[in-house]
PQR file of N, CA, C, O and H, with PARSE charges and radii, in Angstrom:
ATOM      1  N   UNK A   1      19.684 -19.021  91.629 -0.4000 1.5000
ATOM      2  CA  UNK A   1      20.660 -19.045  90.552 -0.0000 2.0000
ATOM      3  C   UNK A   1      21.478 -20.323  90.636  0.5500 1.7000
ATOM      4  O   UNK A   1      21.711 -20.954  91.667 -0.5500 1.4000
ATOM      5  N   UNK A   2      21.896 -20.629  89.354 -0.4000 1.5000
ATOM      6  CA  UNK A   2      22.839 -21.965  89.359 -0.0000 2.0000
ATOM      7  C   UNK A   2      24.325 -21.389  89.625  0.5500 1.7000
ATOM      8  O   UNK A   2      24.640 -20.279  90.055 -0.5500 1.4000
ATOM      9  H   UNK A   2      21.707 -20.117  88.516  0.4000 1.0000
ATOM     10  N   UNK A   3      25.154 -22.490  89.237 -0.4000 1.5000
ATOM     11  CA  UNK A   3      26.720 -22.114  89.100 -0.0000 2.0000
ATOM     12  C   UNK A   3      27.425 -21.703  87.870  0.5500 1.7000
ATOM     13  O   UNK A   3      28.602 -21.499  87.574 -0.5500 1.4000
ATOM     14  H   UNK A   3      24.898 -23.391  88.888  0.4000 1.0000
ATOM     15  N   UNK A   4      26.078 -21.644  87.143 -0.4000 1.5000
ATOM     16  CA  UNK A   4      26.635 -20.748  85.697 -0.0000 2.0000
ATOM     17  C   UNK A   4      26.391 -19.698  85.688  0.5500 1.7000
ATOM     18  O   UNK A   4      27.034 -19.024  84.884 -0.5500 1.4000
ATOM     19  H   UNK A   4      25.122 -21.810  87.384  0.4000 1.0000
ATOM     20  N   UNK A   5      25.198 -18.873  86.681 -0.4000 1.5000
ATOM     21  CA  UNK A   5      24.715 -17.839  86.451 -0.0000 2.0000
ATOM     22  C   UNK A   5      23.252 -17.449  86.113  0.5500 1.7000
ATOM     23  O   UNK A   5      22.681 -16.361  86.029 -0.5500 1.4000
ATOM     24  H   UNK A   5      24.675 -19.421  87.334  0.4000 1.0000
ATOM     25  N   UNK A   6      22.826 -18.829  85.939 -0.4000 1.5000
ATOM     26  CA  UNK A   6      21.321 -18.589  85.221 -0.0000 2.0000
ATOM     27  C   UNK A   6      20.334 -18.717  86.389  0.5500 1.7000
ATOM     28  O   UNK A   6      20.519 -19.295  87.460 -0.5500 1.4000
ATOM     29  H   UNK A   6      23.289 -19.712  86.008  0.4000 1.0000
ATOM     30  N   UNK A   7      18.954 -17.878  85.845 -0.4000 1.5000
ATOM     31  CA  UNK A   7      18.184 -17.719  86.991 -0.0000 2.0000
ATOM     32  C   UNK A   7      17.139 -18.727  86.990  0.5500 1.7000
ATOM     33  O   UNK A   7      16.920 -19.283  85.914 -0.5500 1.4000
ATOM     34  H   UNK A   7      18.804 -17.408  84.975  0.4000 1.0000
ATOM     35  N   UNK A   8      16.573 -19.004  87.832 -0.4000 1.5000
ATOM     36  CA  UNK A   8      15.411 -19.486  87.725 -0.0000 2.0000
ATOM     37  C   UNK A   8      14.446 -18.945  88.886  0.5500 1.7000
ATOM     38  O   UNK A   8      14.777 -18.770  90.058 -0.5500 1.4000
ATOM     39  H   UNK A   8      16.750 -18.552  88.706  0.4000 1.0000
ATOM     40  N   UNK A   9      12.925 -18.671  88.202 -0.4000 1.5000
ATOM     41  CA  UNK A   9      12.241 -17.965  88.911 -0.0000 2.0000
ATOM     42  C   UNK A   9      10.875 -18.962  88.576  0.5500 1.7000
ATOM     43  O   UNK A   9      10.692 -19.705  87.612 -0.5500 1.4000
ATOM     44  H   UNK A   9      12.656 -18.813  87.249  0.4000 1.0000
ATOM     45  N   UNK A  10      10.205 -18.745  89.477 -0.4000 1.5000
ATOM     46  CA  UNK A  10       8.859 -19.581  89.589 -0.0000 2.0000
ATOM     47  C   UNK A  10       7.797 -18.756  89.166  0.5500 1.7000
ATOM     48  O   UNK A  10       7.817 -17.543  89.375 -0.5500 1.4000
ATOM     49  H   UNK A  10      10.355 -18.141  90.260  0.4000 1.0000
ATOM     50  N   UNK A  11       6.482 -19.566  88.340 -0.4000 1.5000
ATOM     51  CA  UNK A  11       6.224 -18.707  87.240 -0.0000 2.0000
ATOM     52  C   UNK A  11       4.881 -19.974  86.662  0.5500 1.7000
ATOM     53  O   UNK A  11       4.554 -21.019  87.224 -0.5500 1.4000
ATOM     54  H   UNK A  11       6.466 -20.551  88.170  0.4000 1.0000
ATOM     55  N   UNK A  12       4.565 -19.621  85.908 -0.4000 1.5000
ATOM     56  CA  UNK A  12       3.759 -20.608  84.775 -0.0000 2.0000
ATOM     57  C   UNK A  12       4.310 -22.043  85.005  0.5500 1.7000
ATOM     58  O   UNK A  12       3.559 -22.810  84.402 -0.5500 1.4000
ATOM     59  H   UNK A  12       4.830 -18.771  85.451  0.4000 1.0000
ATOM     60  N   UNK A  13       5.426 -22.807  85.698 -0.4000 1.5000
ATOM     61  CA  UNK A  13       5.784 -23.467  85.544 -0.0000 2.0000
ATOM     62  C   UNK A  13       7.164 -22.765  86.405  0.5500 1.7000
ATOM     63  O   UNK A  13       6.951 -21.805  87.146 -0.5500 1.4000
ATOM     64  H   UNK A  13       6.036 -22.183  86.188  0.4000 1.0000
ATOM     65  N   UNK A  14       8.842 -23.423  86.217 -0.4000 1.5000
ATOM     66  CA  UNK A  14       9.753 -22.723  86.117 -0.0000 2.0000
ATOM     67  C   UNK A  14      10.479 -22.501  85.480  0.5500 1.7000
ATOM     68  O   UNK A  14      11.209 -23.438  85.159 -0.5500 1.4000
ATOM     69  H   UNK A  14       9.015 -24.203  85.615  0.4000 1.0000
ATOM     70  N   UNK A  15      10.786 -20.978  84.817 -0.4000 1.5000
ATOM     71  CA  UNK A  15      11.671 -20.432  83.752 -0.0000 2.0000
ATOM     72  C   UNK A  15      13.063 -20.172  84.367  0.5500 1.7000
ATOM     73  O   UNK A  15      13.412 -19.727  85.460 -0.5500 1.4000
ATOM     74  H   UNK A  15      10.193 -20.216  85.078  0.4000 1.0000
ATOM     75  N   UNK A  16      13.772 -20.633  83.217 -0.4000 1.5000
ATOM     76  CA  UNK A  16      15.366 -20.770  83.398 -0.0000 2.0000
ATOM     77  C   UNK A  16      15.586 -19.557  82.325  0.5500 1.7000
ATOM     78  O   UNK A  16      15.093 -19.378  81.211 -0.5500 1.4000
ATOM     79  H   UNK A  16      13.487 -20.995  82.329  0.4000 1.0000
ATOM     80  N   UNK A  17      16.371 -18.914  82.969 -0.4000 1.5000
ATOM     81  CA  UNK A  17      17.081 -17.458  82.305 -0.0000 2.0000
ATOM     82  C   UNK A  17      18.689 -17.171  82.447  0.5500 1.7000
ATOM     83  O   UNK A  17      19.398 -17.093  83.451 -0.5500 1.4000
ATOM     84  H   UNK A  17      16.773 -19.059  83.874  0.4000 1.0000
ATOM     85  N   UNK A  18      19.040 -17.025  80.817 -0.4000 1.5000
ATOM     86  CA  UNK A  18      20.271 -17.085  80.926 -0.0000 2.0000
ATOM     87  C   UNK A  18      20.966 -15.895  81.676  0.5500 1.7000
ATOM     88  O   UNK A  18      20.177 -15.055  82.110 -0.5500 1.4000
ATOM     89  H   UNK A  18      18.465 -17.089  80.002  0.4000 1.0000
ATOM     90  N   UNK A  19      22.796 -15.586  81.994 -0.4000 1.5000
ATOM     91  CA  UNK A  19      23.026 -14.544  82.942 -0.0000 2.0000
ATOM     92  C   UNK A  19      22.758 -12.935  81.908  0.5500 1.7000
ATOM     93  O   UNK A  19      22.738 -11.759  82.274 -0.5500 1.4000
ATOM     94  H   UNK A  19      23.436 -16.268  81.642  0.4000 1.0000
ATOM     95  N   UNK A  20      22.596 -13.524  80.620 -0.4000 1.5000
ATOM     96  CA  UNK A  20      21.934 -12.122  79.800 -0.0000 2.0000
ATOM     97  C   UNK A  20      20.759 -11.445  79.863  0.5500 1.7000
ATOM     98  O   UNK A  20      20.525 -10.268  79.589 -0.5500 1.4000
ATOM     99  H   UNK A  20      22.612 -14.479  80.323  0.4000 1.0000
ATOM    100  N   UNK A  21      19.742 -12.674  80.417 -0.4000 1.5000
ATOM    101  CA  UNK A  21      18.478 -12.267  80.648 -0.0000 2.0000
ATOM    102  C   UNK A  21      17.570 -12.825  79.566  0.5500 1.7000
ATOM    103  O   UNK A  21      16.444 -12.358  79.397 -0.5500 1.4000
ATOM    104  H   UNK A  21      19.933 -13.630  80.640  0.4000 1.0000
ATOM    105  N   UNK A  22      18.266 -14.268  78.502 -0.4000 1.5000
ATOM    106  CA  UNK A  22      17.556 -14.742  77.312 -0.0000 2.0000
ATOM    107  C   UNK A  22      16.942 -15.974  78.588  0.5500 1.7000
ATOM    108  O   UNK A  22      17.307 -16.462  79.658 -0.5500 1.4000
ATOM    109  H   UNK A  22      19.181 -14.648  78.638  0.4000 1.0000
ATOM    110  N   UNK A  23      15.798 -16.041  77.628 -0.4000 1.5000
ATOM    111  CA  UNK A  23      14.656 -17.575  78.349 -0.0000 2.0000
ATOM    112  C   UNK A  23      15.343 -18.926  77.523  0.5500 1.7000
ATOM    113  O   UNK A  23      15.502 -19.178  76.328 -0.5500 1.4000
ATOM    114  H   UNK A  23      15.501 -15.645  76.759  0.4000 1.0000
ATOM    115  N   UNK A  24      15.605 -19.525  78.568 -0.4000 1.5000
ATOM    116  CA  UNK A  24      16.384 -20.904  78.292 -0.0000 2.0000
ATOM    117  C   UNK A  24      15.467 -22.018  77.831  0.5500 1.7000
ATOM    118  O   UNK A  24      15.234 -22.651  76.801 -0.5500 1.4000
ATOM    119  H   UNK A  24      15.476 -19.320  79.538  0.4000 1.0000
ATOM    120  N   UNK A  25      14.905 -21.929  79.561 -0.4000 1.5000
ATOM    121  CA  UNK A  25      13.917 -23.179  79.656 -0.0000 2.0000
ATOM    122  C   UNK A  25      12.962 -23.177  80.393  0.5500 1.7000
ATOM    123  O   UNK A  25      13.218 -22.781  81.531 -0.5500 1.4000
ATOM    124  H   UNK A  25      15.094 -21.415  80.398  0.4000 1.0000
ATOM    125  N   UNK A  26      11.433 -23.609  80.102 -0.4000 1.5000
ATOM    126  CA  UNK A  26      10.386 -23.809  81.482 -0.0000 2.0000
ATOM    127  C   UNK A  26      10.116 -25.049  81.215  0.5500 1.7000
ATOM    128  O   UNK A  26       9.685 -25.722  80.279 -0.5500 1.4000
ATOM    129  H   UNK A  26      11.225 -23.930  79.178  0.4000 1.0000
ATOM    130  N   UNK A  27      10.703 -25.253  82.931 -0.4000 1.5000
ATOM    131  CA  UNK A  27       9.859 -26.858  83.559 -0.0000 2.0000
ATOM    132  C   UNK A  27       8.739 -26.704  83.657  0.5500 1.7000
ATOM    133  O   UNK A  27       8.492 -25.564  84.053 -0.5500 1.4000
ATOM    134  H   UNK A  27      11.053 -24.706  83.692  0.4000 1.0000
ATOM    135  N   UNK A  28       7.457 -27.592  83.410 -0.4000 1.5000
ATOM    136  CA  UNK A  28       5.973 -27.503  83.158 -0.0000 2.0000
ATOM    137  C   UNK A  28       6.030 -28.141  83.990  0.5500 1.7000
ATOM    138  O   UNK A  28       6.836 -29.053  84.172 -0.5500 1.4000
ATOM    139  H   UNK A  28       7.658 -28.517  83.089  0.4000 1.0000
ATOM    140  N   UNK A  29       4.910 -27.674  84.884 -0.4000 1.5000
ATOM    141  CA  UNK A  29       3.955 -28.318  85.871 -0.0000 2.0000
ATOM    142  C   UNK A  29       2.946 -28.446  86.468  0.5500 1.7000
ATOM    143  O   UNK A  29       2.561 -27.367  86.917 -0.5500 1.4000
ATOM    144  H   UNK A  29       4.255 -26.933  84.736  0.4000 1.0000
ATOM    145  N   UNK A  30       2.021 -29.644  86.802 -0.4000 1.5000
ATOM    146  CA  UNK A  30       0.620 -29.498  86.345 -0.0000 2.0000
ATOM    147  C   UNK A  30       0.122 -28.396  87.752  0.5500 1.7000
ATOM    148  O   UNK A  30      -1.002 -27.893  87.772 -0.5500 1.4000
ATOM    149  H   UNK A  30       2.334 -30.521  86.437  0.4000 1.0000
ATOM    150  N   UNK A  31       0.857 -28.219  88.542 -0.4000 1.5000
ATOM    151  CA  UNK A  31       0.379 -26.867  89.646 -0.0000 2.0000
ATOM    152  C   UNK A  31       1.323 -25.433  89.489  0.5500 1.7000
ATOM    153  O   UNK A  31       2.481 -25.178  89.158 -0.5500 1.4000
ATOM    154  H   UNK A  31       1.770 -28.627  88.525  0.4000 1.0000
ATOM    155  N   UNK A  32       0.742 -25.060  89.702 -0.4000 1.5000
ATOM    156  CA  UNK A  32       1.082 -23.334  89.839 -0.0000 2.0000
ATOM    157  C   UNK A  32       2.604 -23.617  90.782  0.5500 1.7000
ATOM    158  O   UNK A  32       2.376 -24.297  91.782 -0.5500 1.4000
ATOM    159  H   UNK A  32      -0.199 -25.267  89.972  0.4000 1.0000
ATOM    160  N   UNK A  33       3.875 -23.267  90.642 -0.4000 1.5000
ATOM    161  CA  UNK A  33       4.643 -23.193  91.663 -0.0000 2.0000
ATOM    162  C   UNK A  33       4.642 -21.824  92.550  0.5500 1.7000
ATOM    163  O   UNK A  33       4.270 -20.809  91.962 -0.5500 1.4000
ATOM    164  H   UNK A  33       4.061 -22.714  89.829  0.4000 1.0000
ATOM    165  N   UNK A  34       4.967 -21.732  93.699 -0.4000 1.5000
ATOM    166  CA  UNK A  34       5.281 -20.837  94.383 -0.0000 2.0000
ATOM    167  C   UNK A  34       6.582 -20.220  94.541  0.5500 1.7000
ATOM    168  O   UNK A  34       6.856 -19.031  94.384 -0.5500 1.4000
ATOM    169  H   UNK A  34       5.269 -22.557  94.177  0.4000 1.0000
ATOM    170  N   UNK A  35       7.488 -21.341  94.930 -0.4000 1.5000
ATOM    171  CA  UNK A  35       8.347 -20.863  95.125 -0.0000 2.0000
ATOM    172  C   UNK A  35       9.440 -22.104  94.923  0.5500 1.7000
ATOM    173  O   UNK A  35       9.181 -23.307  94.875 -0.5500 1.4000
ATOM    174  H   UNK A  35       7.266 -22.307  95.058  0.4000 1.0000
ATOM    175  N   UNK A  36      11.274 -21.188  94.775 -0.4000 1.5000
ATOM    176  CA  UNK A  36      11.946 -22.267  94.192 -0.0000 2.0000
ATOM    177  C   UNK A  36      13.458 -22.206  94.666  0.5500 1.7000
ATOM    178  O   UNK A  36      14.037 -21.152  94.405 -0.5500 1.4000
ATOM    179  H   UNK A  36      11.485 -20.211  94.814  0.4000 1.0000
ATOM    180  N   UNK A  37      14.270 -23.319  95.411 -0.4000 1.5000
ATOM    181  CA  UNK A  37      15.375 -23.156  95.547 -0.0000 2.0000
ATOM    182  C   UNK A  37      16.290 -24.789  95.143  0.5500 1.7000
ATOM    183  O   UNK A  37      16.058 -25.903  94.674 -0.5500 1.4000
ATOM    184  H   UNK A  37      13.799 -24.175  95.623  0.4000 1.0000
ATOM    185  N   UNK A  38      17.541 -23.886  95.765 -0.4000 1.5000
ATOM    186  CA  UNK A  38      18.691 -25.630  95.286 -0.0000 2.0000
ATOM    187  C   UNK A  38      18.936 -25.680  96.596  0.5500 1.7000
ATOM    188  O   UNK A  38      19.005 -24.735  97.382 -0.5500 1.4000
ATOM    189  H   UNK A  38      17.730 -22.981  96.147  0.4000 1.0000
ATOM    190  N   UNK A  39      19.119 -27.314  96.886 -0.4000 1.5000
ATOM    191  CA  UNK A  39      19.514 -27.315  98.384 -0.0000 2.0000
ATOM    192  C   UNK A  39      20.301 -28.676  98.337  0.5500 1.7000
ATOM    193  O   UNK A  39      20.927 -28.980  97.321 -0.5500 1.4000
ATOM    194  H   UNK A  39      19.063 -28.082  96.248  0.4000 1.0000
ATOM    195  N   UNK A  40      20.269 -29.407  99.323 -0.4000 1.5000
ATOM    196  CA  UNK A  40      21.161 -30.263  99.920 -0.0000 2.0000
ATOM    197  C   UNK A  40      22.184 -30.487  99.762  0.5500 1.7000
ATOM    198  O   UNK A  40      22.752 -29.739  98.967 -0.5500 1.4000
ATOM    199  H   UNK A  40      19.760 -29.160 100.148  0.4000 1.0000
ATOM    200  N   UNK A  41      23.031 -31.626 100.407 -0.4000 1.5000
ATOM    201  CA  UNK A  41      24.557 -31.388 100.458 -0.0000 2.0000
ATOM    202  C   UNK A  41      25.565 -31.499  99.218  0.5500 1.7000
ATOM    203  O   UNK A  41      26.764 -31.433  99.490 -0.5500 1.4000
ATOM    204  H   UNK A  41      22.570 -32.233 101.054  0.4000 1.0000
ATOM    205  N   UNK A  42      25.204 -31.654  97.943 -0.4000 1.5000
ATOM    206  CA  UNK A  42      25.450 -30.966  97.044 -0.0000 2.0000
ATOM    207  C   UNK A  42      25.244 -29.922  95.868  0.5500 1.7000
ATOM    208  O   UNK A  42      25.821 -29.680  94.808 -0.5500 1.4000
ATOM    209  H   UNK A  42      24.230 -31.707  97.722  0.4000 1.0000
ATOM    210  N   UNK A  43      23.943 -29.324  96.681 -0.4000 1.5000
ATOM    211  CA  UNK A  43      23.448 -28.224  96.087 -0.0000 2.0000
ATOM    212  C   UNK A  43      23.026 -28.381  94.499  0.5500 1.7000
ATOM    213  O   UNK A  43      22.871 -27.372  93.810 -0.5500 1.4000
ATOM    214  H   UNK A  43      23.474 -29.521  97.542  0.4000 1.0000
ATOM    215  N   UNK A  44      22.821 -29.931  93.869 -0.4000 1.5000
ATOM    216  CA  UNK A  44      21.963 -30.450  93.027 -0.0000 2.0000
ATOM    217  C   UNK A  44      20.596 -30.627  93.004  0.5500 1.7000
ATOM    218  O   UNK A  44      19.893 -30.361  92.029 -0.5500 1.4000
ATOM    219  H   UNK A  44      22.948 -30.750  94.428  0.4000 1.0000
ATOM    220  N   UNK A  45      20.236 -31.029  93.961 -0.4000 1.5000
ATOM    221  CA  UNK A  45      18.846 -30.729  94.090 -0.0000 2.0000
ATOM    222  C   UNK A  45      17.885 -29.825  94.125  0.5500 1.7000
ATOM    223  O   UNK A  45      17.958 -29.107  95.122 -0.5500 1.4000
ATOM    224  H   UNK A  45      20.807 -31.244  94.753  0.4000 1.0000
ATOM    225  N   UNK A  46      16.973 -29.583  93.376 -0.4000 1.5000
ATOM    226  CA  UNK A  46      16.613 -28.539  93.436 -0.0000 2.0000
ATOM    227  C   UNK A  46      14.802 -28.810  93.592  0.5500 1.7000
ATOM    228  O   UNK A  46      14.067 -29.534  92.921 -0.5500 1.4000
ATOM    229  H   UNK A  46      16.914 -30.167  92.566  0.4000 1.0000
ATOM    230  N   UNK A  47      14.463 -27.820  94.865 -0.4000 1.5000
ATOM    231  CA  UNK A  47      12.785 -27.840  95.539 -0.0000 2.0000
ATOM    232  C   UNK A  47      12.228 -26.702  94.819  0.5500 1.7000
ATOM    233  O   UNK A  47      12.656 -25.575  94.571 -0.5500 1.4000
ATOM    234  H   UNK A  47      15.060 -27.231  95.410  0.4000 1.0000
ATOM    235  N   UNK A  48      11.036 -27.389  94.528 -0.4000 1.5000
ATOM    236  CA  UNK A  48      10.076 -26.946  94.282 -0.0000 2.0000
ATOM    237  C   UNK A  48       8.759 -26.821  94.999  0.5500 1.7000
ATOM    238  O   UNK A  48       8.195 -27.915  95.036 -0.5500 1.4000
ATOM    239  H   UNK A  48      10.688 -28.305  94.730  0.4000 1.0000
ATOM    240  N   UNK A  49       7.762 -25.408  95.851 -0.4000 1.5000
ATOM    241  CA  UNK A  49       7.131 -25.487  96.372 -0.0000 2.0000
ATOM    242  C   UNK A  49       5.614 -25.294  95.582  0.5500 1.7000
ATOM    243  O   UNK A  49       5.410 -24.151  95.173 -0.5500 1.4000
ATOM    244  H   UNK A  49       8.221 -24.520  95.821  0.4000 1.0000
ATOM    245  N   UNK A  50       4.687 -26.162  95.368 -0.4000 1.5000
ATOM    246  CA  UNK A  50       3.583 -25.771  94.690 -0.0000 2.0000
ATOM    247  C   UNK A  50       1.824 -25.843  95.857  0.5500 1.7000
ATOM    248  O   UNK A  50       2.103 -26.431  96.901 -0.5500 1.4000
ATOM    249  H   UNK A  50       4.852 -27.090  95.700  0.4000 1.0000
ATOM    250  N   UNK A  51       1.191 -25.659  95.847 -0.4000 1.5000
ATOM    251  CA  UNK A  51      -0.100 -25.733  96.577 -0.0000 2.0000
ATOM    252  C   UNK A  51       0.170 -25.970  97.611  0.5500 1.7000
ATOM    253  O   UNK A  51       0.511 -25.199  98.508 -0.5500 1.4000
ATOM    254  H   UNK A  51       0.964 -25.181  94.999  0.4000 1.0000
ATOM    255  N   UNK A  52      -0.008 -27.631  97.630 -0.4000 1.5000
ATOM    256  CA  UNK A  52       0.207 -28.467  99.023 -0.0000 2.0000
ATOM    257  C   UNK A  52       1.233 -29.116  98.763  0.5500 1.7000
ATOM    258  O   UNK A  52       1.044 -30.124  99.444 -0.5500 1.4000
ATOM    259  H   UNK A  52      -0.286 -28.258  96.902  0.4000 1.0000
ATOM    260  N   UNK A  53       2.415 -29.288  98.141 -0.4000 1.5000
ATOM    261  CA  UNK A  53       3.119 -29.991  97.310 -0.0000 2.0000
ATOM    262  C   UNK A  53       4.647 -29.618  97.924  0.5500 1.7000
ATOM    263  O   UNK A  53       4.496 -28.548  98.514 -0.5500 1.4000
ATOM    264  H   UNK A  53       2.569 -28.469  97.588  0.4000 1.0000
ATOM    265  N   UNK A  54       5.798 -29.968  98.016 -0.4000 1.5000
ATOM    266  CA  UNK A  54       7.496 -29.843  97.860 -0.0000 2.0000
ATOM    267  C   UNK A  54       7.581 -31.027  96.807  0.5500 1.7000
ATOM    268  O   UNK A  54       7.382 -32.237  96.912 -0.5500 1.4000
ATOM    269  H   UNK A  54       5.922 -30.837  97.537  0.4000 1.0000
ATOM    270  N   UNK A  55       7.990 -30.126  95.643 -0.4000 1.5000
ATOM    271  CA  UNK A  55       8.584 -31.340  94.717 -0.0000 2.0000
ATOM    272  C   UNK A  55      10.338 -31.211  94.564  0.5500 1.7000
ATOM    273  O   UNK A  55      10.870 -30.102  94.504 -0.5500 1.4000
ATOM    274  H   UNK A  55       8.152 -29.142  95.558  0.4000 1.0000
ATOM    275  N   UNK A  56      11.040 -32.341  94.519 -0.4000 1.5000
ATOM    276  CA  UNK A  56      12.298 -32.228  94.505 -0.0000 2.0000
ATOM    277  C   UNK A  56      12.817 -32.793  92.923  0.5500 1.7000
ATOM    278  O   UNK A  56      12.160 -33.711  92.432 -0.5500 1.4000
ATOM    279  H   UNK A  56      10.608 -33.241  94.568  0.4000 1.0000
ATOM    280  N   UNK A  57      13.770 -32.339  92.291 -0.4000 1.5000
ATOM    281  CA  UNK A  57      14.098 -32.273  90.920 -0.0000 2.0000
ATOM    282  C   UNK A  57      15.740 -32.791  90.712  0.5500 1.7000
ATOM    283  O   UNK A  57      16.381 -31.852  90.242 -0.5500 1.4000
ATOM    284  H   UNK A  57      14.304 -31.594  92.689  0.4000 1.0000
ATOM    285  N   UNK A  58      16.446 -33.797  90.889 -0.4000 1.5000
ATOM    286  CA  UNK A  58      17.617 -33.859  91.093 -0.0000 2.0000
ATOM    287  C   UNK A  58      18.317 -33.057  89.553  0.5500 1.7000
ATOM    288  O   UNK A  58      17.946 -33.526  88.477 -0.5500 1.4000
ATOM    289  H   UNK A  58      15.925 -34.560  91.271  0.4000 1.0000
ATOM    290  N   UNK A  59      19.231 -31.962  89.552 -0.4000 1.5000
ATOM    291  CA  UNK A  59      19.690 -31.443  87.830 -0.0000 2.0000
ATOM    292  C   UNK A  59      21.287 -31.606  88.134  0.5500 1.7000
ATOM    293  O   UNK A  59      21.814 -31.951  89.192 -0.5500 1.4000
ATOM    294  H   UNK A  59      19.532 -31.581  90.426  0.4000 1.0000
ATOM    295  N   UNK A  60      21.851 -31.286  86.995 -0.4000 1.5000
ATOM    296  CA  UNK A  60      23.269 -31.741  86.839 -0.0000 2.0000
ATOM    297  C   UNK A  60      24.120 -30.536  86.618  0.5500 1.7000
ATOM    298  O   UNK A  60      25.079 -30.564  85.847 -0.5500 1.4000
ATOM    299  H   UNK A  60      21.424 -31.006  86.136  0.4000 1.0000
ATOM    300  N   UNK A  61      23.673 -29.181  87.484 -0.4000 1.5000
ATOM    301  CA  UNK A  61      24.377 -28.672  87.792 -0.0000 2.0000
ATOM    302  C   UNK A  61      24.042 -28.210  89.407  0.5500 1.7000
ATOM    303  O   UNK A  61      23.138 -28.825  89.974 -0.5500 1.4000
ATOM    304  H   UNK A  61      22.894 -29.159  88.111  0.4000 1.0000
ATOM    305  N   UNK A  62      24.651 -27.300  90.033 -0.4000 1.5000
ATOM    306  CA  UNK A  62      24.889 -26.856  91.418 -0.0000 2.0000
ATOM    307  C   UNK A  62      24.275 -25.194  91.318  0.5500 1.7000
ATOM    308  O   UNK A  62      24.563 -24.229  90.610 -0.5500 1.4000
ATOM    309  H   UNK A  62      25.385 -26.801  89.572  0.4000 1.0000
ATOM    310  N   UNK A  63      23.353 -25.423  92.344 -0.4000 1.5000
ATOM    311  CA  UNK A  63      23.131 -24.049  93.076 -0.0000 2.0000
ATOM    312  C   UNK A  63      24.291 -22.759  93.277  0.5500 1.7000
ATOM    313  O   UNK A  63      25.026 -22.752  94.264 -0.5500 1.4000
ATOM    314  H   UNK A  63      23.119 -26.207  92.918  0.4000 1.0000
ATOM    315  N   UNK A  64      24.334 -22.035  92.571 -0.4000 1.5000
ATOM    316  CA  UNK A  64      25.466 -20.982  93.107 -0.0000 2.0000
ATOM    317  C   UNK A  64      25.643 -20.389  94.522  0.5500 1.7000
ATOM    318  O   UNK A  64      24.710 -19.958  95.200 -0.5500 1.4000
ATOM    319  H   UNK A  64      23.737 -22.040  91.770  0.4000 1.0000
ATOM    320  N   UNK A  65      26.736 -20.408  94.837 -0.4000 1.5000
ATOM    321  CA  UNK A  65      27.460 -20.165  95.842 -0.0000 2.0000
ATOM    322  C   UNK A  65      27.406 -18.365  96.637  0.5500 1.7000
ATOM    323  O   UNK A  65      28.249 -17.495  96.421 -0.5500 1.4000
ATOM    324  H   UNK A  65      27.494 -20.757  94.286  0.4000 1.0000
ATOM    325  N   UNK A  66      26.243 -18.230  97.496 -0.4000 1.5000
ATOM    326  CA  UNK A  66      26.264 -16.820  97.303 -0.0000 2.0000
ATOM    327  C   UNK A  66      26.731 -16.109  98.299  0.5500 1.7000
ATOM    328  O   UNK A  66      26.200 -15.040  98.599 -0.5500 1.4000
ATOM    329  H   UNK A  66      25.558 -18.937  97.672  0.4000 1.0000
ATOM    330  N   UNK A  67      27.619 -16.518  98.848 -0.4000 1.5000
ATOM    331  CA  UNK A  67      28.736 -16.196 100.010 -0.0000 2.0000
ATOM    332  C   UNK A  67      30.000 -15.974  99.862  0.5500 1.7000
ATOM    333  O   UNK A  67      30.705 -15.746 100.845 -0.5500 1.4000
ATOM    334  H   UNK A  67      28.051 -17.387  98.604  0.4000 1.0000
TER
END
């Protein structure tokens, strides 16, 4: 989840879902992803794990805070 609330789940690509549960957005990508988080020290970045692959995505908001 971001710091607005929206989800993102790995999928066909990755789908962004608003905190209502409406489909925002899918990032396309030419591999299947596995799996998906926000990380580093400002929690902008956001990894993407596909095949053999970590792809990193810098976005302009922040990973939510789940502590």
């Amino acid at each position: 989840m971001d710091e607005k609330g929206n989800l993102y789940v790995a999928a066909k690509g990755i789908a962004v879902y608003s905190p209502e549960g409406h489909p925002i957005h899918v990032m396309e990508m030419k591999e299947l992803p596995s799996n998906c988080a926000f990380g580093e020290a400002d929690d902008k970045s956001f990894f993407i794990t596909a095949r053999g692959a970590v792809y990193r995505v810098r976005l302009d908001v922040k990973g939510a805070t789940l502590y």
